[in-house]
Amino acid sequence: MFKKILIANRGEIALRVIHACRELGIHTVAVYSSPDEDALHVGFADEAVCIGPGRSIDSYLNVPAVISAAEITGVDALHPGYGFLSESAYLAEVCEACDIKFIGPDPTVMRLMGDKARARRAMKKAGVKVLAGSDGPVDSFEQAIAIARDLGFPLIFKATAGGGGRGLRVVRSFQELEVAFRTARHEAETAFGIRDVYLEKFIEASRHIEVQVLADEHGGVVHLGERECSIQRRHQKLIEEAPSVALTDRLRRKIGKTVIDAAKAVQYRNAGTFEFLMDHKRNFYFIEANARLQVEHPVTEMITGIDIVKEQIRIAAGERLAFKQRGVKQRGHAIECRVNAENPNTFVPSPGVIDTFNVLGGPGIRLDTYAHAGCTVSPFYDSLVAKVIAHGRDRSEAIARMRRALDMAVIEGIETTIPLHQAILKDPAFIAGEFDTTFMERFQAEWQRKRLAKAV
Amino acid sequence: MFKKILIANRGEIALRVIHACRELGIHTVAVYSSPDEDALHVGFADEAVCIGPGRSIDSYLNVPAVISAAEITGVDALHPGYGFLSESAYLAEVCEACDIKFIGPDPTVMRLMGDKARARRAMKKAGVKVLAGSDGPVDSFEQAIAIARDLGFPLIFKATAGGGGRGLRVVRSFQELEVAFRTARHEAETAFGIRDVYLEKFIEASRHIEVQVLADEHGGVVHLGERECSIQRRHQKLIEEAPSVALTDRLRRKIGKTVIDAAKAVQYRNAGTFEFLMDHKRNFYFIEANARLQVEHPVTEMITGIDIVKEQIRIAAGERLAFKQRGVKQRGHAIECRVNAENPNTFVPSPGVIDTFNVLGGPGIRLDTYAHAGCTVSPFYDSLVAKVIAHGRDRSEAIARMRRALDMAVIEGIETTIPLHQAILKDPAFIAGEFDTTFMERFQAEWQRKRLAKAV
Amino acid sequence: MMNLDEIRRVLELAEEHSLLELEVEQEGIRLRIKRADLSPQASVSPVPVPELASTVAEPLKPVAEADTDDTSKLVVIKSPIVGTFFRAPDPKAKPFVEAGDTVGRGQVLCIIEAMKLMNEIDSEVDGEVVTIFVENGQPVQYGDQLFAIRP
Amino acid sequence: MMNLDEIRRVLELAEEHSLLELEVEQEGIRLRIKRADLSPQASVSPVPVPELASTVAEPLKPVAEADTDDTSKLVVIKSPIVGTFFRAPDPKAKPFVEAGDTVGRGQVLCIIEAMKLMNEIDSEVDGEVVTIFVENGQPVQYGDQLFAIRP
């Protein structure tokens, strides 16, 4: 097992990895930017190295600084968390060259999954259903027209280098096609440095279902069941849950098997997530695979009792998975609400100093956060402040616990998305489990209408 | 189901009951003493009634004040929590007379269990093994001599009205007998107002095992498995866990069945705990039954996924248990550390204002507390500030998580027993699960020795 | 000018009065101290607390008032128990007292019913009833203001 | 004017009275002290405070110093990157600069190795090297002090 791990991240996920390392008796090295000097991940790591100023590009995205920190502290492994460099195959390669174990898949698999068009092809080859679309990047407007003729609308342009819901553009008619093609390419180039885009059939109303996988370095692969993440706003997940109410046990086993086969086909290692759209006929279409830990991993941990981050570390250290597929048992239902430092109506970020931070625990509540009274929510980074996770014997108990926890949460000094979550948790369609990825659009329109009506 | 419940308690358990009520959609009424005006249980209840000044006898132990509060707020049920009036058969009777449902067993059963000597006889009659002893109160010194001749030493005097570890006196020889008899009676009278004491064989090294029971009002009785509470200091529990490492599945089923039979024999209703001593030959001897919710109930909740407080309320509302014995499944291992506002060496209470309170959650950690930054730990009441509960796939993961949580806890302004817990969690005998109720005596002696050695 | 002796005397004062912090500024001299809190019953300081529950009795508006220009010397009679406030011995009877009435020490002002028991509440002073804070038949909690009496 | 003895007496007073902080200001002199709270019964601090991470570079002691009476106008050169500090281009060579040397703006002061790359760190000003904060071969993090230069 490793002696010392560098955590190339900040915020709640850096603390999450520290928790795992402490439980395994592994020393930790935090890296931080100057404004994060007083952050908890710095305080609770065994060592800490300042790697640059506030801007991510100069610190948390700065590969040379991160690697230098790893070298001067003599770590034997590096955990990238999510976001920042977590999907950087380059970092994984440099780690390999420096004899530091990168806790994640091989760089080759990371590159494959990082190119969405290639990943799509690889999955298709492995027998996984994908949505009809271009067979690779669309290089010209003429090609786009031909594909559109062939497939019909609606379609969606996606950046091959995209991910996390960025770089998407829906097209509903030939009139929209040219502008969409050009802006999609321009956006992709601006956002990811690569202008390649591909086309795919767009399903208006579908559910976002993703399957968590663990794969060791000896060919052992298990899935930990699915998560439902259909409550999204502009492709940003707000609420995630496990299991999905839309799946039957049979479907669960089927999609699980599909994912295991796919993971084996690409020689996937470590933890990863295969994301699917499920249409109203319960057909699954692969959309992308995330070769890293995900924000919403706790809901799976709550129902399976498996500590995904510790498994990642064990796998990276060369251990075999300690359980087989039939050893993965689900219990109850878990829901996660992402508490962001944002205005709940406008989603404008609300950085600042948190004066009061009190989220009571009690039965079934897990809180993953870096926040505490007196801490600063930095304008430099992601607005995620806390993840409140509720576990119950069934979905309705999980919802009741989440409502209770949010109703009793006291966070002062910044605005948070808690009021939005409270409203969603009272929505009849949400409670009934009858929703898809268009839920938030409808919900928000109604919520704003109600708010305005109240204000009058 | 009830519409409104009065919670006749304070601190973390009052909040715990509020959690349960909120999840069930039941309105809550808090009662409080003047110094508790700003307490969270007052803030988070839907209504609150001040029932008296700081001294418990004038407020939280004041039956007329509690009942008046229940009447003026029009509640339909009352939850007594633990401690205070929770074992008051009188309160239960007054509730009955006032048509307020008391959430607990019938007053008759409460009276039976409240008289330890009678409870012992009732259990014996129901076929439960009890330790050899007097067949009722020992009324004279002569009688004590006769019993001692008969049984041999060591023996223990117990107050019939005692409980919670108070009113006990071990006797190891005839020389000690007279003084012990007189002081035990005097202590019992001072502490409980009733001077009756009884004699029982004393087992020097035994494990404290208790079984949680739920019984509905229609004859349905299940047990939720055992808790091990052998880590005690002067009969005060410090660390509890479930399951016990000392039990096999066979023993678990056997003692479970014994308890269910006993509960049925006395027509037990609602939640309760049957406490046993287990000698090194794994014989179980009934010691007492607690006709109320217990401090350590969360460890059972963590491994069974059953919300004991919500079950209490459902049972009191006349519902049948929604599961049978075979529906009770245990998963993993849970440990609870009681964080008291006390000096960890001297156990001198340390009331005051908490300046900083930060206990990070993360995977497997549940926190039950009334504390928050700026809150006051009152000198009037119990020193329990927080219960940290760790759940893991097995005992060693639960221990690792507890250590991590305590190592990263920041509580400033008062002293707490956290350093003591940290030391116990590193003790090889504790880690190996090889301990009994004499553990703390030995541990403390060694700990003090080490501390002094360090100080020199 | 401040010398050591003066500082010592200030410190002794601070200790005597259980001060935790003290700041003095005068004629260009500024002294600021902060002491460790050694007292076991450390000062109960007001605590910032989340939304308070709507207590049963909201901040009470006076029901009846006689004359209020000088509230400085009023004696306030508070409820010693939880229960229901009654101004008269039975529904048909006249109230024990009205605002403006003169009352004597020990005179019954009202009844608070708790657990079917009628508890008479007496005046603690001789004086004039200035304010009656609670309406007949209303619930009161421990410490609620009942009457203001000008001695 | 306040001399050492007076300061010592103030400190003794502070200790005697369990002060945590003391601030005196008079006639242009300002004395501010802050003591660690060591009292075991103090309700202020002796709590399981989490061990703070030992940062890689502990508060740095100057390795070499020239002259220190006037530190007010020094320019401090800080590390712009994370890496290993080297005072010379290779182990056998002489250091780029020594304390007391006069350096020109843009002159190389040291090398910081990061990812096998040797990054030369230049002086930002003309002046005299007063302090060298880091020992040869030691790791430095972003923002660590490297040199103090008097312009």
mmCIF file of C-alpha atoms in Angstrom, chain B residues 138 140-150 152-157 169-185 197-200:
data_model
loop_
_atom_site.group_PDB
_atom_site.id
_atom_site.type_symbol
_atom_site.label_atom_id
_atom_site.label_comp_id
_atom_site.label_asym_id
_atom_site.label_seq_id
_atom_site.Cartn_x
_atom_site.Cartn_y
_atom_site.Cartn_z
ATOM 1 C CA VAL B 138 -32.922 -7.139 51.583
ATOM 2 C CA SER B 140 -32.037 -6.356 57.375
ATOM 3 C CA PHE B 141 -28.352 -6.878 57.871
ATOM 4 C CA GLU B 142 -29.079 -10.354 59.218
ATOM 5 C CA GLN B 143 -30.827 -11.251 55.985
ATOM 6 C CA ALA B 144 -27.827 -9.911 54.039
ATOM 7 C CA ILE B 145 -25.506 -12.200 56.060
ATOM 8 C CA ALA B 146 -27.694 -15.204 55.394
ATOM 9 C CA ILE B 147 -27.763 -14.525 51.657
ATOM 10 C CA ALA B 148 -23.993 -13.930 51.574
ATOM 11 C CA ARG B 149 -23.430 -17.258 53.395
ATOM 12 C CA ASP B 150 -25.628 -18.911 50.847
ATOM 13 C CA GLY B 152 -20.598 -16.476 48.548
ATOM 14 C CA PHE B 153 -18.712 -13.362 47.450
ATOM 15 C CA PRO B 154 -18.371 -11.144 45.467
ATOM 16 C CA LEU B 155 -21.856 -9.723 45.684
ATOM 17 C CA ILE B 156 -23.387 -6.455 44.634
ATOM 18 C CA PHE B 157 -26.035 -4.337 46.329
ATOM 19 C CA ARG B 169 -22.101 -1.234 45.726
ATOM 20 C CA VAL B 170 -19.804 -4.234 45.345
ATOM 21 C CA VAL B 171 -19.026 -6.353 48.433
ATOM 22 C CA ARG B 172 -16.135 -8.780 48.531
ATOM 23 C CA SER B 173 -16.138 -10.028 52.165
ATOM 24 C CA PHE B 174 -18.188 -10.317 55.334
ATOM 25 C CA GLN B 175 -16.117 -7.495 56.838
ATOM 26 C CA GLU B 176 -17.397 -5.123 54.163
ATOM 27 C CA LEU B 177 -20.978 -6.324 54.313
ATOM 28 C CA GLU B 178 -22.467 -4.199 57.059
ATOM 29 C CA VAL B 179 -21.015 -0.875 55.905
ATOM 30 C CA ALA B 180 -21.943 -1.690 52.336
ATOM 31 C CA PHE B 181 -25.538 -2.555 53.312
ATOM 32 C CA ARG B 182 -26.025 0.649 55.293
ATOM 33 C CA THR B 183 -24.362 2.980 52.761
ATOM 34 C CA ALA B 184 -26.169 1.330 49.841
ATOM 35 C CA ARG B 185 -29.515 1.920 51.571
ATOM 36 C CA VAL B 197 -31.719 -2.572 47.938
ATOM 37 C CA TYR B 198 -31.292 -6.160 46.773
ATOM 38 C CA LEU B 199 -28.304 -8.484 46.528
ATOM 39 C CA GLU B 200 -26.979 -10.221 43.462
#
